[in-house]
Tab-separated table of C-alpha atoms in Angstrom:
chain	number	residue	atom	x	y	z
O	1	PRO	CA	-4.386	2.291	23.641
O	2	GLN	CA	-1.155	0.601	24.837
O	3	SER	CA	-2.956	0.154	28.410
O	4	ASN	CA	-5.378	-2.053	26.775
O	5	ALA	CA	-4.565	-5.933	28.046
O	6	ALA	CA	-4.126	-7.364	24.679
O	7	ALA	CA	-1.660	-4.476	23.646
O	8	ALA	CA	0.193	-4.494	26.982
O	9	ALA	CA	0.635	-8.297	26.755
O	10	PHE	CA	1.874	-7.903	23.008
O	11	ARG	CA	4.634	-5.326	23.957
O	12	SER	CA	5.645	-7.496	27.113
O	13	ALA	CA	5.751	-10.503	24.712
O	14	ALA	CA	7.810	-9.011	22.317
O	15	LEU	CA	10.455	-8.005	25.137
O	16	GLU	CA	10.396	-11.412	26.471
O	17	LEU	CA	11.444	-12.789	23.005
O	18	GLY	CA	14.272	-10.306	23.120
O	19	PHE	CA	13.123	-7.596	20.166
O	20	PRO	CA	14.035	-3.968	21.587
O	21	GLU	CA	11.540	-1.470	22.286
O	22	GLU	CA	10.983	1.274	19.513
O	23	THR	CA	8.956	3.997	21.636
O	24	ASP	CA	8.655	6.085	18.421
O	25	LYS	CA	8.431	4.415	14.713
O	26	ASN	CA	8.637	7.940	12.901
O	27	ALA	CA	12.106	8.455	14.803
O	28	GLY	CA	14.640	6.092	12.678
O	29	GLU	CA	15.216	4.012	15.865
O	30	PRO	CA	15.901	0.348	15.332
O	31	PRO	CA	13.126	-1.758	14.519
O	32	GLY	CA	11.037	-3.273	17.736
O	33	VAL	CA	7.561	-3.274	19.303
O	34	GLY	CA	5.862	-0.172	20.009
O	35	PRO	CA	2.553	2.161	19.366
O	36	VAL	CA	1.774	2.607	15.864
O	37	PRO	CA	1.674	6.108	14.725
O	38	SER	CA	-1.349	7.932	13.956
O	39	ASN	CA	-3.229	11.101	13.157
O	40	ILE	CA	-5.745	10.718	15.957
O	41	VAL	CA	-6.048	13.705	18.144
O	42	GLY	CA	-8.331	13.819	21.269
O	43	GLY	CA	-10.097	10.701	19.900
O	44	VAL	CA	-10.990	12.267	16.210
O	45	ARG	CA	-9.065	11.520	13.316
O	46	VAL	CA	-7.601	14.281	11.527
O	47	SER	CA	-7.996	13.318	7.694
O	48	THR	CA	-6.046	14.996	4.932
O	49	ALA	CA	-9.502	16.882	4.224
O	50	ALA	CA	-10.029	18.167	7.567
O	51	ALA	CA	-6.053	19.253	7.999
O	52	TYR	CA	-5.632	21.126	4.412
O	53	LEU	CA	-9.309	21.987	3.362
O	54	PRO	CA	-10.667	24.640	6.164
O	55	GLY	CA	-9.784	28.094	4.867
O	56	ALA	CA	-9.107	27.140	1.344
O	57	GLY	CA	-12.510	27.370	-0.004
O	58	ASP	CA	-11.574	30.839	-1.803
O	59	ARG	CA	-8.937	28.694	-3.769
O	60	LEU	CA	-10.492	25.729	-4.511
O	61	GLU	CA	-13.814	24.595	-6.509
O	62	ILE	CA	-14.532	20.973	-6.080
O	63	LEU	CA	-16.946	19.097	-8.236
O	64	GLY	CA	-18.507	15.946	-6.449
O	65	GLY	CA	-20.024	13.200	-8.490
O	66	THR	CA	-17.695	13.910	-11.400
O	67	ARG	CA	-15.746	11.157	-12.957
O	68	VAL	CA	-12.511	12.110	-14.934
O	69	LEU	CA	-12.558	9.564	-18.270
O	70	ARG	CA	-9.110	10.760	-19.429
O	71	VAL	CA	-6.537	13.038	-20.057
O	72	VAL	CA	-6.865	15.557	-23.193
O	73	PHE	CA	-3.799	16.766	-25.300
O	74	ASP	CA	-3.459	19.371	-27.802
O	75	GLY	CA	-3.564	17.926	-31.274
O	76	ASP	CA	-3.898	14.565	-32.235
O	77	ASP	CA	-0.814	13.890	-33.874
O	78	GLY	CA	2.676	12.322	-33.546
O	79	ASP	CA	1.772	8.847	-32.756
O	80	ASP	CA	5.357	7.962	-32.398
O	81	GLY	CA	5.251	7.741	-28.331
O	82	ARG	CA	8.009	10.497	-28.356
O	83	GLY	CA	6.138	13.792	-28.959
O	84	SER	CA	4.117	16.079	-31.480
O	85	PRO	CA	5.297	16.836	-34.729
O	86	ALA	CA	8.752	18.330	-35.093
O	87	GLY	CA	8.823	22.202	-33.973
O	88	PRO	CA	10.868	25.142	-35.847
O	89	THR	CA	14.212	23.484	-34.804
O	90	GLY	CA	13.538	20.013	-36.272
O	91	SER	CA	13.146	18.498	-32.806
O	92	PRO	CA	10.062	16.799	-31.432
O	93	ARG	CA	7.776	18.838	-29.637
O	94	PRO	CA	6.350	17.560	-26.164
O	95	ARG	CA	2.661	16.992	-26.037
O	96	ARG	CA	0.842	19.178	-23.764
O	97	ALA	CA	-2.155	18.095	-21.198
O	98	ILE	CA	-4.741	20.901	-21.861
O	99	GLY	CA	-7.629	19.281	-19.317
O	100	VAL	CA	-9.386	16.327	-18.590
O	101	GLU	CA	-12.519	14.996	-20.175
O	102	THR	CA	-15.204	13.965	-17.306
O	103	ASP	CA	-18.887	12.507	-17.447
O	104	ARG	CA	-19.792	15.867	-17.077
O	105	GLY	CA	-17.971	17.453	-19.935
O	106	PHE	CA	-14.512	18.974	-20.600
O	107	ILE	CA	-12.507	20.864	-18.167
O	108	ALA	CA	-9.573	23.160	-19.279
O	109	ALA	CA	-6.594	23.268	-17.203
O	110	ASP	CA	-3.142	24.949	-17.225
O	111	GLU	CA	-1.469	21.867	-15.556
O	112	VAL	CA	-3.197	18.229	-14.894
O	113	VAL	CA	-2.232	16.712	-11.560
O	114	LEU	CA	-3.381	12.925	-11.401
O	115	ALA	CA	-3.881	12.269	-7.633
O	116	ALA	CA	-6.418	9.319	-7.744
O	117	GLY	CA	-4.046	6.695	-6.130
O	118	ALA	CA	-1.844	4.177	-7.289
O	119	ILE	CA	-4.724	2.042	-9.211
O	120	ALA	CA	-6.576	5.062	-10.791
O	121	SER	CA	-4.097	7.433	-12.017
O	122	PRO	CA	-1.914	4.855	-14.049
O	123	GLN	CA	-5.406	3.741	-15.325
O	124	LEU	CA	-6.238	7.278	-16.240
O	125	LEU	CA	-2.778	7.232	-17.855
O	126	MET	CA	-3.176	4.105	-20.053
O	127	LEU	CA	-6.782	5.443	-21.016
O	128	SER	CA	-5.036	8.632	-22.053
O	129	GLY	CA	-2.521	7.034	-24.125
O	130	ILE	CA	0.476	6.871	-21.816
O	131	GLY	CA	1.607	3.488	-21.337
O	132	PRO	CA	3.242	0.244	-23.123
O	133	ARG	CA	2.642	0.691	-26.415
O	134	GLU	CA	1.557	-2.850	-27.507
O	135	HIS	CA	-0.782	-3.122	-24.721
O	136	LEU	CA	-2.791	0.263	-25.234
O	137	GLU	CA	-2.769	-0.627	-29.379
O	138	GLY	CA	-4.352	-4.039	-27.925
O	139	PHE	CA	-7.356	-2.000	-26.784
O	140	GLY	CA	-7.176	0.539	-29.815
O	141	ILE	CA	-6.059	3.459	-27.776
O	142	HIS	CA	-3.957	6.163	-29.586
O	143	VAL	CA	-0.568	6.090	-27.945
O	144	VAL	CA	0.500	9.379	-27.162
O	145	SER	CA	3.588	8.320	-24.931
O	146	ASP	CA	5.157	4.526	-24.787
O	147	LEU	CA	5.996	4.460	-21.070
O	148	PRO	CA	6.155	1.515	-18.728
O	149	VAL	CA	2.997	2.427	-16.818
O	150	GLY	CA	1.552	-0.456	-14.347
O	151	LEU	CA	4.369	-2.907	-15.064
O	152	ALA	CA	6.159	-2.679	-11.544
O	153	LEU	CA	3.385	-2.935	-9.004
O	154	SER	CA	4.217	-2.893	-5.469
O	155	ASP	CA	2.566	-3.816	-2.157
O	156	HIS	CA	2.827	-5.323	1.129
O	157	PRO	CA	1.364	-9.078	1.307
O	158	ASN	CA	-0.304	-9.497	4.660
O	159	LEU	CA	-2.479	-12.077	6.436
O	160	ALA	CA	-4.440	-12.307	9.396
O	161	LEU	CA	-3.617	-14.817	12.095
O	162	GLU	CA	-6.752	-15.325	14.301
O	163	TRP	CA	-6.873	-16.504	17.693
O	164	ARG	CA	-9.529	-16.759	20.616
O	165	THR	CA	-9.260	-14.607	23.735
O	166	ALA	CA	-9.018	-16.561	27.288
O	167	ARG	CA	-11.237	-13.494	28.776
O	168	PRO	CA	-12.772	-10.471	27.253
O	169	VAL	CA	-10.285	-7.958	26.621
O	170	VAL	CA	-11.467	-5.906	23.853
O	171	ASP	CA	-12.105	-2.148	24.263
O	172	TRP	CA	-15.378	-1.787	21.608
O	173	ASP	CA	-15.373	1.869	22.188
O	174	ALA	CA	-11.469	2.271	21.396
O	175	GLY	CA	-11.010	4.901	18.962
O	176	PHE	CA	-8.264	3.136	17.151
O	177	GLY	CA	-7.598	-0.150	15.282
O	178	PHE	CA	-4.040	-1.197	15.492
O	179	PRO	CA	-2.524	0.080	18.794
O	180	THR	CA	0.827	-1.544	18.553
O	181	ALA	CA	3.354	-3.184	16.204
O	182	LEU	CA	6.245	-5.279	15.820
O	183	ASN	CA	8.725	-4.675	13.356
O	184	LEU	CA	11.549	-7.091	12.741
O	185	ASP	CA	14.369	-8.397	10.411
O	186	SER	CA	13.585	-11.877	9.065
O	187	ALA	CA	16.748	-13.053	9.515
O	188	SER	CA	16.247	-13.128	13.305
O	189	GLY	CA	13.978	-16.110	12.488
O	190	ASP	CA	16.010	-17.622	9.589
O	191	PRO	CA	19.934	-16.806	10.081
O	192	SER	CA	20.119	-18.072	6.152
O	193	LEU	CA	18.266	-15.110	4.838
O	194	ASP	CA	19.603	-11.886	3.924
O	195	SER	CA	19.536	-9.608	6.888
O	196	HIS	CA	17.110	-6.369	6.750
O	197	PRO	CA	18.369	-4.240	9.817
O	198	GLU	CA	15.429	-1.775	9.197
O	199	GLY	CA	13.084	-4.277	9.357
O	200	ASP	CA	11.291	-6.333	6.629
O	201	LEU	CA	8.416	-7.721	8.545
O	202	GLU	CA	5.686	-6.275	10.526
O	203	ILE	CA	3.410	-7.864	13.011
O	204	LEU	CA	0.090	-5.398	14.022
O	205	LEU	CA	-2.124	-6.280	16.600
O	206	ALA	CA	-5.768	-5.488	15.913
O	207	ALA	CA	-7.386	-3.770	18.708
O	208	LYS	CA	-11.196	-5.448	17.728
O	209	PRO	CA	-11.926	-7.975	15.655
O	210	LEU	CA	-11.343	-7.327	11.830
O	211	GLY	CA	-14.930	-8.111	11.030
O	212	PHE	CA	-15.943	-6.015	13.418
O	213	LEU	CA	-13.534	-3.132	12.379
O	214	LEU	CA	-14.996	-3.702	8.537
O	215	SER	CA	-18.535	-4.226	9.235
O	216	GLY	CA	-19.288	-2.878	12.925
O	217	VAL	CA	-21.276	-6.001	13.735
O	218	LEU	CA	-20.525	-7.681	16.997
O	219	PRO	CA	-19.289	-11.148	16.538
O	220	GLU	CA	-20.568	-14.273	18.528
O	221	GLU	CA	-17.250	-15.019	19.680
O	222	GLU	CA	-14.391	-12.365	20.827
O	223	THR	CA	-11.385	-13.156	18.567
O	224	LEU	CA	-8.350	-11.103	17.937
O	225	GLN	CA	-6.082	-10.714	14.929
O	226	PHE	CA	-2.136	-10.522	14.207
O	227	LEU	CA	-1.941	-8.998	10.834
O	228	VAL	CA	1.436	-10.291	9.570
O	229	ALA	CA	2.926	-8.623	6.780
O	230	LEU	CA	6.068	-8.649	4.452
O	231	GLN	CA	7.189	-5.277	4.159
O	232	ASP	CA	9.957	-5.659	1.471
O	233	HIS	CA	8.149	-7.664	-0.773
O	234	ALA	CA	11.002	-8.726	-3.253
O	235	GLY	CA	8.294	-9.631	-6.242
O	236	ARG	CA	6.598	-6.993	-8.410
O	237	GLY	CA	3.181	-7.156	-9.908
O	238	ARG	CA	1.402	-5.431	-12.842
O	239	LEU	CA	-1.816	-3.182	-13.192
O	240	SER	CA	-3.449	-3.445	-16.566
O	241	LEU	CA	-6.589	-2.108	-18.509
O	242	THR	CA	-9.480	-4.900	-19.256
O	243	SER	CA	-11.039	-2.500	-21.719
O	244	ALA	CA	-10.646	1.096	-23.546
O	245	ASP	CA	-13.712	1.540	-21.342
O	246	PRO	CA	-13.258	4.044	-18.171
O	247	LEU	CA	-15.954	2.535	-16.626
O	248	ASP	CA	-14.522	-1.107	-16.511
O	249	PRO	CA	-11.846	-1.787	-13.534
O	250	PRO	CA	-8.090	-2.492	-14.436
O	251	ARG	CA	-6.865	-5.692	-13.786
O	252	ILE	CA	-4.500	-5.751	-10.642
O	253	GLU	CA	-1.985	-8.980	-10.533
O	254	TYR	CA	-0.157	-8.702	-7.037
O	255	ARG	CA	1.976	-11.890	-8.208
O	256	TYR	CA	2.807	-12.195	-4.347
O	257	LEU	CA	5.321	-14.801	-2.958
O	258	ALA	CA	6.366	-16.039	-6.537
O	259	GLN	CA	10.137	-15.579	-5.042
O	260	GLU	CA	11.180	-18.360	-2.443
O	261	LYS	CA	12.924	-15.770	-0.676
O	262	ASP	CA	9.615	-14.071	0.184
O	263	ARG	CA	7.853	-16.978	1.204
O	264	ARG	CA	10.791	-17.781	3.447
O	265	ARG	CA	10.517	-14.721	5.002
O	266	LEU	CA	6.603	-14.764	5.420
O	267	ARG	CA	7.047	-18.066	7.271
O	268	VAL	CA	9.225	-16.239	9.718
O	269	GLY	CA	6.328	-13.655	10.578
O	270	VAL	CA	3.811	-16.032	11.022
O	271	ARG	CA	5.963	-18.480	13.347
O	272	THR	CA	7.187	-15.251	15.267
O	273	ALA	CA	3.470	-14.301	15.578
O	274	VAL	CA	2.684	-17.307	17.277
O	275	ARG	CA	5.499	-17.520	19.378
O	276	LEU	CA	4.335	-14.068	20.833
O	277	LEU	CA	1.267	-15.697	21.653
O	278	HIS	CA	2.880	-18.480	23.516
O	279	THR	CA	4.960	-16.406	25.977
O	280	ARG	CA	4.209	-15.824	29.702
O	281	ALA	CA	3.215	-12.364	28.843
O	282	PHE	CA	-0.251	-13.769	27.253
O	283	ALA	CA	-0.901	-15.995	29.770
O	284	GLY	CA	-4.596	-15.463	30.645
O	285	VAL	CA	-5.066	-13.598	27.600
O	286	PHE	CA	-4.439	-16.057	24.695
O	287	GLY	CA	-7.055	-19.050	24.406
O	288	GLY	CA	-6.061	-20.557	21.281
O	289	LEU	CA	-5.380	-20.323	17.644
O	290	ILE	CA	-8.081	-20.338	14.971
O	291	GLU	CA	-7.422	-23.063	12.110
O	292	LEU	CA	-3.490	-22.982	12.207
O	293	ASP	CA	-2.320	-26.372	13.785
O	294	ALA	CA	1.334	-27.382	15.326
O	295	ASP	CA	1.692	-29.751	12.104
O	296	THR	CA	1.111	-27.047	9.652
O	297	LEU	CA	3.123	-24.367	11.395
O	298	ASN	CA	6.162	-26.803	11.901
O	299	ASP	CA	6.176	-27.957	8.152
O	300	ASP	CA	7.411	-25.498	5.448
O	301	ASP	CA	5.277	-26.769	2.593
O	302	ALA	CA	2.142	-27.178	4.607
O	303	LEU	CA	2.874	-23.612	5.947
O	304	ASP	CA	3.349	-22.072	2.493
O	305	ARG	CA	-0.270	-23.763	1.440
O	306	TRP	CA	-1.664	-22.314	4.558
O	307	ILE	CA	-0.400	-18.822	3.848
O	308	ARG	CA	-1.791	-19.073	0.548
O	309	THR	CA	-5.023	-19.784	1.459
O	310	HIS	CA	-5.180	-16.556	3.812
O	311	LEU	CA	-3.166	-14.144	1.832
O	312	GLY	CA	-4.366	-10.946	1.374
O	313	THR	CA	-3.024	-7.372	0.742
O	314	ALA	CA	-2.201	-4.111	2.816
O	315	LEU	CA	-3.606	-1.909	0.148
O	316	HIS	CA	-0.241	0.150	0.236
O	317	THR	CA	-0.007	0.138	-3.621
O	318	CYS	CA	3.125	1.885	-5.016
O	319	GLY	CA	4.789	1.871	-8.147
O	320	THR	CA	2.323	1.952	-10.932
O	321	ALA	CA	4.048	5.187	-12.353
O	322	PRO	CA	7.620	5.173	-10.900
O	323	MET	CA	9.807	8.031	-10.444
O	324	GLY	CA	12.601	7.422	-13.265
O	325	GLU	CA	10.803	5.623	-15.593
O	326	VAL	CA	7.613	7.339	-15.909
O	327	VAL	CA	7.722	10.358	-14.137
O	328	ASP	CA	10.503	13.046	-12.712
O	329	GLY	CA	11.243	13.883	-9.265
O	330	ALA	CA	8.566	16.811	-9.447
O	331	GLY	CA	6.097	14.289	-10.754
O	332	ARG	CA	6.198	15.471	-14.367
O	333	VAL	CA	5.256	12.740	-16.652
O	334	ARG	CA	8.297	12.031	-18.920
O	335	GLY	CA	7.869	13.871	-22.706
O	336	ILE	CA	4.339	15.315	-21.702
O	337	ALA	CA	4.133	19.037	-20.558
O	338	GLY	CA	1.540	20.026	-17.978
O	339	LEU	CA	0.707	16.816	-16.585
O	340	ARG	CA	1.949	15.236	-13.217
O	341	VAL	CA	1.042	12.582	-10.909
O	342	ALA	CA	0.952	13.049	-7.174
O	343	ASP	CA	0.498	10.156	-5.262
O	344	THR	CA	1.999	6.874	-4.512
O	345	SER	CA	2.188	5.659	-8.177
O	346	ILE	CA	5.518	7.459	-8.399
O	347	LEU	CA	7.060	5.669	-5.549
O	348	PRO	CA	9.224	2.704	-6.948
O	349	ALA	CA	8.606	0.330	-4.143
O	350	ALA	CA	6.133	0.436	-1.486
O	351	PRO	CA	8.095	1.786	1.948
O	352	HIS	CA	9.051	-0.345	4.873
O	353	ARG	CA	5.963	1.061	6.637
O	354	GLY	CA	2.435	2.104	5.560
O	355	PRO	CA	2.591	4.948	3.070
O	356	ALA	CA	-0.329	7.234	4.425
O	357	ASN	CA	2.256	9.880	5.722
O	358	THR	CA	4.500	9.343	2.669
O	359	ALA	CA	1.216	10.155	0.343
O	360	VAL	CA	0.813	13.325	2.444
O	361	PHE	CA	4.614	14.027	1.930
O	362	ILE	CA	4.300	13.679	-1.972
O	363	GLY	CA	1.656	16.125	-2.040
O	364	GLU	CA	3.330	18.665	-0.400
O	365	LEU	CA	6.737	18.075	-2.479
O	366	ILE	CA	4.947	18.588	-5.730
O	367	ALA	CA	2.857	21.373	-4.731
O	368	ARG	CA	6.287	23.151	-3.739
O	369	ARG	CA	7.623	22.214	-6.952
O	370	MET	CA	4.549	23.563	-8.961
O	371	LEU	CA	5.193	26.589	-7.006
O	372	GLY	CA	8.767	26.724	-8.070
O	373	ARG	CA	10.301	26.317	-4.739
């Protein structure tokens, strides 16, 4: 992937601007420019299903086309957010999850593990009565445990900086989407910002037009994009219910760039991306920016407005059922027996890189905890 003309120009441009080379982004090297780690082997993507499911058929029963509606608990008493009625010693007895209600009926379980992702898992917790009391009671949901579910959503705001190629450089048959990335400290572009030596910005090169990656339709004009992302977003969003109906999607409020320091840092990211395109390394490859002009780029307020109109999300959602406040280090929901969460919901904040490998680690870790290891 690094031999592609655009990827080679990207690497050389970053080095030309004085950024270091980062040959392995999993090795703890100082942030710099280097290949994006992938799980592609011999041109074939090795998904978690391909890696974990073969040979496990005798230990698993997979029910396709089945939607979980809520977690079911033993009894329906103790609406105090602390537990069931007192046991023999007089202390509250923890509520216990005994299974799940689905659109195909009840499924009993000795232990319930939610691994539906950082959007659906907290939604299921709230639909089941685990979440902020006032929010749940507003929808008539019986409160099983008053916990801050959905109150600290964390993700990576990003945007696509689109540019024309001066000549055909896209390898349409390539089996990868993002071959190389530059990770950097925003203080390198604005010394008045707090330094993030581990890198708080990421500029990703898309190997093919994003529209083609999403739709498979060839564009009329060959353009490429840099994805500019803020990897250490200081703000927090919220995930909340829109109704007590499990089929209604939740409300997602990212609340991106509410803090001035986040806006300043993303400006550095956009301006650095443009500087890359104007290096000697991109001569003969870069054919001009699309939409963003020099006047906008050089004016902070104008650039903030442009960023807001182009702002997207990396879909790296975390923090909606964070460790410490909602679950413990083994994914067990506080005050509830027999219920765990095993996905990026439990991370207090989105990591500085994409959390795909972190999600696999969470599954491995919690599986070992369940086995008592």
